[in-house]
Structures are given as structure tokens and as C-alpha cells.
mmCIF file with all atom_site columns, C-alpha atoms in Angstrom:
data_model
loop_
_atom_site.group_PDB
_atom_site.id
_atom_site.type_symbol
_atom_site.label_atom_id
_atom_site.label_alt_id
_atom_site.label_comp_id
_atom_site.label_asym_id
_atom_site.label_entity_id
_atom_site.label_seq_id
_atom_site.pdbx_PDB_ins_code
_atom_site.Cartn_x
_atom_site.Cartn_y
_atom_site.Cartn_z
_atom_site.occupancy
_atom_site.B_iso_or_equiv
_atom_site.pdbx_formal_charge
_atom_site.auth_seq_id
_atom_site.auth_comp_id
_atom_site.auth_asym_id
_atom_site.auth_atom_id
_atom_site.pdbx_PDB_model_num
ATOM 1   C CA . MET C 1 1   ? 3.147   15.017  13.848  1.00 0.00 ? 1153 MET C CA 1
ATOM 2   C CA . PRO C 1 2   ? 1.103   11.871  14.489  1.00 0.00 ? 1154 PRO C CA 1
ATOM 3   C CA . LEU C 1 3   ? 0.415   9.139   12.034  1.00 0.00 ? 1155 LEU C CA 1
ATOM 4   C CA . PHE C 1 4   ? -3.055  8.281   10.858  1.00 0.00 ? 1156 PHE C CA 1
ATOM 5   C CA . GLU C 1 5   ? -4.190  5.213   9.068   1.00 0.00 ? 1157 GLU C CA 1
ATOM 6   C CA . VAL C 1 6   ? -6.878  6.071   6.441   1.00 0.00 ? 1158 VAL C CA 1
ATOM 7   C CA . GLU C 1 7   ? -8.819  3.306   4.759   1.00 0.00 ? 1159 GLU C CA 1
ATOM 8   C CA . THR C 1 8   ? -10.795 4.132   1.656   1.00 0.00 ? 1160 THR C CA 1
ATOM 9   C CA . THR C 1 9   ? -12.847 1.745   -0.582  1.00 0.00 ? 1161 THR C CA 1
ATOM 10  C CA . SER C 1 10  ? -9.587  0.756   -2.454  1.00 0.00 ? 1162 SER C CA 1
ATOM 11  C CA . HIS C 1 11  ? -6.625  1.896   -0.393  1.00 0.00 ? 1163 HIS C CA 1
ATOM 12  C CA . ILE C 1 12  ? -5.088  1.984   2.991   1.00 0.00 ? 1164 ILE C CA 1
ATOM 13  C CA . MET C 1 13  ? -2.876  5.028   3.459   1.00 0.00 ? 1165 MET C CA 1
ATOM 14  C CA . ILE C 1 14  ? -0.616  6.262   6.232   1.00 0.00 ? 1166 ILE C CA 1
ATOM 15  C CA . ALA C 1 15  ? -0.600  10.025  6.561   1.00 0.00 ? 1167 ALA C CA 1
ATOM 16  C CA . CYS C 1 16  ? 1.546   12.246  8.811   1.00 0.00 ? 1168 CYS C CA 1
ATOM 17  C CA . VAL C 1 17  ? -1.051  14.942  9.532   1.00 0.00 ? 1169 VAL C CA 1
ATOM 18  C CA . ASP C 1 18  ? -2.234  17.079  12.373  1.00 0.00 ? 1170 ASP C CA 1
ATOM 19  C CA . GLY C 1 19  ? -5.576  15.383  13.128  1.00 0.00 ? 1171 GLY C CA 1
ATOM 20  C CA . ASP C 1 20  ? -8.504  13.333  11.999  1.00 0.00 ? 1172 ASP C CA 1
ATOM 21  C CA . SER C 1 21  ? -10.002 15.934  9.722   1.00 0.00 ? 1173 SER C CA 1
ATOM 22  C CA . ALA C 1 22  ? -6.575  16.531  8.051   1.00 0.00 ? 1174 ALA C CA 1
ATOM 23  C CA . ALA C 1 23  ? -6.306  12.815  7.496   1.00 0.00 ? 1175 ALA C CA 1
ATOM 24  C CA . ARG C 1 24  ? -9.734  12.695  5.786   1.00 0.00 ? 1176 ARG C CA 1
ATOM 25  C CA . ALA C 1 25  ? -8.748  15.729  3.683   1.00 0.00 ? 1177 ALA C CA 1
ATOM 26  C CA . PHE C 1 26  ? -5.509  13.980  2.766   1.00 0.00 ? 1178 PHE C CA 1
ATOM 27  C CA . ALA C 1 27  ? -7.471  10.943  1.483   1.00 0.00 ? 1179 ALA C CA 1
ATOM 28  C CA . GLU C 1 28  ? -10.078 13.021  -0.307  1.00 0.00 ? 1180 GLU C CA 1
ATOM 29  C CA . GLU C 1 29  ? -7.391  15.098  -2.074  1.00 0.00 ? 1181 GLU C CA 1
ATOM 30  C CA . ASN C 1 30  ? -5.332  12.120  -3.268  1.00 0.00 ? 1182 ASN C CA 1
ATOM 31  C CA . TYR C 1 31  ? -8.207  9.756   -4.036  1.00 0.00 ? 1183 TYR C CA 1
ATOM 32  C CA . PRO C 1 32  ? -11.261 11.962  -4.650  1.00 0.00 ? 1184 PRO C CA 1
ATOM 33  C CA . GLY C 1 33  ? -13.492 9.197   -6.115  1.00 0.00 ? 1185 GLY C CA 1
ATOM 34  C CA . GLU C 1 34  ? -13.184 6.914   -3.009  1.00 0.00 ? 1186 GLU C CA 1
ATOM 35  C CA . GLU C 1 35  ? -15.193 6.906   0.213   1.00 0.00 ? 1187 GLU C CA 1
ATOM 36  C CA . VAL C 1 36  ? -13.310 7.170   3.388   1.00 0.00 ? 1188 VAL C CA 1
ATOM 37  C CA . LEU C 1 37  ? -14.215 4.124   5.434   1.00 0.00 ? 1189 LEU C CA 1
ATOM 38  C CA . ARG C 1 38  ? -11.988 4.461   8.499   1.00 0.00 ? 1190 ARG C CA 1
ATOM 39  C CA . VAL C 1 39  ? -9.527  6.892   10.061  1.00 0.00 ? 1191 VAL C CA 1
ATOM 40  C CA . THR C 1 40  ? -7.401  5.649   12.951  1.00 0.00 ? 1192 THR C CA 1
ATOM 41  C CA . HIS C 1 41  ? -4.739  7.427   14.936  1.00 0.00 ? 1193 HIS C CA 1
ATOM 42  C CA . ARG C 1 42  ? -1.628  5.195   15.077  1.00 0.00 ? 1194 ARG C CA 1
ATOM 43  C CA . PRO C 1 43  ? -0.413  4.817   18.710  1.00 0.00 ? 1195 PRO C CA 1
ATOM 44  C CA . ARG C 1 44  ? 3.215   5.185   17.777  1.00 0.00 ? 1196 ARG C CA 1
ATOM 45  C CA . ASP C 1 45  ? 5.298   7.062   15.199  1.00 0.00 ? 1197 ASP C CA 1
ATOM 46  C CA . ALA C 1 46  ? 6.118   4.026   13.125  1.00 0.00 ? 1198 ALA C CA 1
ATOM 47  C CA . TRP C 1 47  ? 4.284   1.802   10.640  1.00 0.00 ? 1199 TRP C CA 1
ATOM 48  C CA . VAL C 1 48  ? 5.227   -1.887  10.638  1.00 0.00 ? 1200 VAL C CA 1
ATOM 49  C CA . ILE C 1 49  ? 4.398   -4.517  7.983   1.00 0.00 ? 1201 ILE C CA 1
ATOM 50  C CA . SER C 1 50  ? 5.070   -8.122  8.925   1.00 0.00 ? 1202 SER C CA 1
ATOM 51  C CA . LYS C 1 51  ? 6.865   -9.911  6.100   1.00 0.00 ? 1203 LYS C CA 1
ATOM 52  C CA . ARG C 1 52  ? 5.945   -13.277 7.734   1.00 0.00 ? 1204 ARG C CA 1
ATOM 53  C CA . LEU C 1 53  ? 2.257   -12.334 7.640   1.00 0.00 ? 1205 LEU C CA 1
ATOM 54  C CA . LEU C 1 54  ? 2.667   -11.576 3.850   1.00 0.00 ? 1206 LEU C CA 1
ATOM 55  C CA . GLY C 1 55  ? 4.296   -14.941 3.346   1.00 0.00 ? 1207 GLY C CA 1
ATOM 56  C CA . ILE C 1 56  ? 7.791   -13.512 2.747   1.00 0.00 ? 1208 ILE C CA 1
ATOM 57  C CA . GLU C 1 57  ? 10.616  -15.513 4.362   1.00 0.00 ? 1209 GLU C CA 1
ATOM 58  C CA . GLY C 1 58  ? 14.381  -14.849 4.071   1.00 0.00 ? 1210 GLY C CA 1
ATOM 59  C CA . GLY C 1 59  ? 16.112  -11.952 2.468   1.00 0.00 ? 1211 GLY C CA 1
ATOM 60  C CA . ILE C 1 60  ? 14.745  -10.386 -0.674  1.00 0.00 ? 1212 ILE C CA 1
ATOM 61  C CA . ASP C 1 61  ? 15.954  -7.723  -3.095  1.00 0.00 ? 1213 ASP C CA 1
ATOM 62  C CA . PRO C 1 62  ? 13.738  -5.043  -4.573  1.00 0.00 ? 1214 PRO C CA 1
ATOM 63  C CA . CYS C 1 63  ? 12.243  -6.093  -7.911  1.00 0.00 ? 1215 CYS C CA 1
ATOM 64  C CA . THR C 1 64  ? 12.702  -3.546  -10.655 1.00 0.00 ? 1216 THR C CA 1
ATOM 65  C CA . LYS C 1 65  ? 9.702   -4.812  -12.599 1.00 0.00 ? 1217 LYS C CA 1
ATOM 66  C CA . ALA C 1 66  ? 7.434   -4.775  -9.501  1.00 0.00 ? 1218 ALA C CA 1
ATOM 67  C CA . ARG C 1 67  ? 8.581   -1.116  -8.777  1.00 0.00 ? 1219 ARG C CA 1
ATOM 68  C CA . GLU C 1 68  ? 7.872   -0.161  -12.396 1.00 0.00 ? 1220 GLU C CA 1
ATOM 69  C CA . CYS C 1 69  ? 4.330   -1.685  -12.037 1.00 0.00 ? 1221 CYS C CA 1
ATOM 70  C CA . LEU C 1 70  ? 3.854   0.201   -8.803  1.00 0.00 ? 1222 LEU C CA 1
ATOM 71  C CA . ALA C 1 71  ? 4.970   3.493   -10.388 1.00 0.00 ? 1223 ALA C CA 1
ATOM 72  C CA . ASN C 1 72  ? 2.704   2.979   -13.406 1.00 0.00 ? 1224 ASN C CA 1
ATOM 73  C CA . ALA C 1 73  ? -0.232  2.160   -11.121 1.00 0.00 ? 1225 ALA C CA 1
ATOM 74  C CA . ARG C 1 74  ? 0.530   5.298   -9.090  1.00 0.00 ? 1226 ARG C CA 1
ATOM 75  C CA . GLY C 1 75  ? 0.702   3.149   -5.894  1.00 0.00 ? 1227 GLY C CA 1
ATOM 76  C CA . ASP C 1 76  ? -2.574  1.348   -6.449  1.00 0.00 ? 1228 ASP C CA 1
ATOM 77  C CA . LYS C 1 77  ? -1.686  -2.187  -5.241  1.00 0.00 ? 1229 LYS C CA 1
ATOM 78  C CA . LEU C 1 78  ? -4.443  -3.965  -7.089  1.00 0.00 ? 1230 LEU C CA 1
ATOM 79  C CA . HIS C 1 79  ? -3.666  -2.297  -10.386 1.00 0.00 ? 1231 HIS C CA 1
ATOM 80  C CA . ALA C 1 80  ? 0.082   -2.982  -9.800  1.00 0.00 ? 1232 ALA C CA 1
ATOM 81  C CA . VAL C 1 81  ? -0.644  -6.668  -9.184  1.00 0.00 ? 1233 VAL C CA 1
ATOM 82  C CA . ARG C 1 82  ? -2.562  -6.766  -12.462 1.00 0.00 ? 1234 ARG C CA 1
ATOM 83  C CA . LEU C 1 83  ? 0.209   -5.046  -14.387 1.00 0.00 ? 1235 LEU C CA 1
ATOM 84  C CA . TYR C 1 84  ? 2.827   -7.436  -12.873 1.00 0.00 ? 1236 TYR C CA 1
ATOM 85  C CA . MET C 1 85  ? 0.785   -10.436 -13.845 1.00 0.00 ? 1237 MET C CA 1
ATOM 86  C CA . GLN C 1 86  ? 0.373   -9.175  -17.444 1.00 0.00 ? 1238 GLN C CA 1
ATOM 87  C CA . GLN C 1 87  ? 4.011   -8.314  -17.852 1.00 0.00 ? 1239 GLN C CA 1
ATOM 88  C CA . THR C 1 88  ? 5.563   -11.443 -16.251 1.00 0.00 ? 1240 THR C CA 1
ATOM 89  C CA . GLY C 1 89  ? 2.950   -14.140 -16.670 1.00 0.00 ? 1241 GLY C CA 1
ATOM 90  C CA . THR C 1 90  ? 2.990   -15.013 -12.960 1.00 0.00 ? 1242 THR C CA 1
ATOM 91  C CA . ASP C 1 91  ? -0.093  -16.120 -11.122 1.00 0.00 ? 1243 ASP C CA 1
ATOM 92  C CA . LEU C 1 92  ? -2.139  -13.916 -8.816  1.00 0.00 ? 1244 LEU C CA 1
ATOM 93  C CA . ASP C 1 93  ? -0.644  -15.230 -5.520  1.00 0.00 ? 1245 ASP C CA 1
ATOM 94  C CA . GLU C 1 94  ? 2.984   -14.783 -6.676  1.00 0.00 ? 1246 GLU C CA 1
ATOM 95  C CA . ALA C 1 95  ? 2.268   -11.353 -8.114  1.00 0.00 ? 1247 ALA C CA 1
ATOM 96  C CA . ARG C 1 96  ? 0.598   -10.253 -4.833  1.00 0.00 ? 1248 ARG C CA 1
ATOM 97  C CA . LYS C 1 97  ? 3.604   -11.366 -2.834  1.00 0.00 ? 1249 LYS C CA 1
ATOM 98  C CA . VAL C 1 98  ? 6.068   -9.579  -5.076  1.00 0.00 ? 1250 VAL C CA 1
ATOM 99  C CA . ILE C 1 99  ? 4.106   -6.351  -5.184  1.00 0.00 ? 1251 ILE C CA 1
ATOM 100 C CA . GLU C 1 100 ? 3.394   -6.327  -1.506  1.00 0.00 ? 1252 GLU C CA 1
ATOM 101 C CA . SER C 1 101 ? 7.036   -7.209  -0.530  1.00 0.00 ? 1253 SER C CA 1
ATOM 102 C CA . ASN C 1 102 ? 8.193   -4.322  -2.682  1.00 0.00 ? 1254 ASN C CA 1
ATOM 103 C CA . MET C 1 103 ? 5.759   -1.964  -0.977  1.00 0.00 ? 1255 MET C CA 1
ATOM 104 C CA . SER C 1 104 ? 7.100   -3.086  2.377   1.00 0.00 ? 1256 SER C CA 1
ATOM 105 C CA . LEU C 1 105 ? 10.615  -2.252  1.249   1.00 0.00 ? 1257 LEU C CA 1
ATOM 106 C CA . GLY C 1 106 ? 9.686   1.371   1.079   1.00 0.00 ? 1258 GLY C CA 1
ATOM 107 C CA . TRP C 1 107 ? 8.327   1.973   -2.409  1.00 0.00 ? 1259 TRP C CA 1
#
């Protein structure tokens, strides 16, 4: 099954679905209050996130606190960043890096 990248007003999702309409349905089912902005068929069967592009250098271990924030935010990155900032007292840039790096590790 091909991969589709679906961008909504607040999220970017990767869905393994049969086609464009199924990708839109996936987004509408999981995030009903959001407008689908873009649906793109991924040319390969993998999704790659560059750690260097995110500003992550060297080896990192999954962060339990970041993963708890992602779970409590139900995968909403912006909400998870806010929760992480509240719970740890870190600044916005550091919280973003921690949350994004944990998402790239397969949250």
C-alpha cells in the first residue's frame, strides 16, 4: 500500500492507504475539525526525517517525559511542546527539539 502525506491546518500525517480519497478520509476521521490543505503521494515506501535538519547531532536516547507529553497531547506536536515546557521549565526551542527528536525516534 502506498504512503500519502496529508497536511491539515495543524498536522502533517503519513497514512498507508489505497489512494488520495482514502488519505483525505483518514485525516477527516482522525482530525475532524481541521481542513485538509494538501495530500501528496510519497514516491517511496519510507518516510525519512533528517535529524540534522532538526538540529539534532550525535546519539540521543528517547526521553520518557517527552513521550508522556506526546501521549497526553495525543500526538499533537504543538500541544506536546507546550506540555513539555510547562513540566520541565525549558524554553521553546529546546522543548521543540526534544519533542521532534522523540517523534523521529518512532513515537
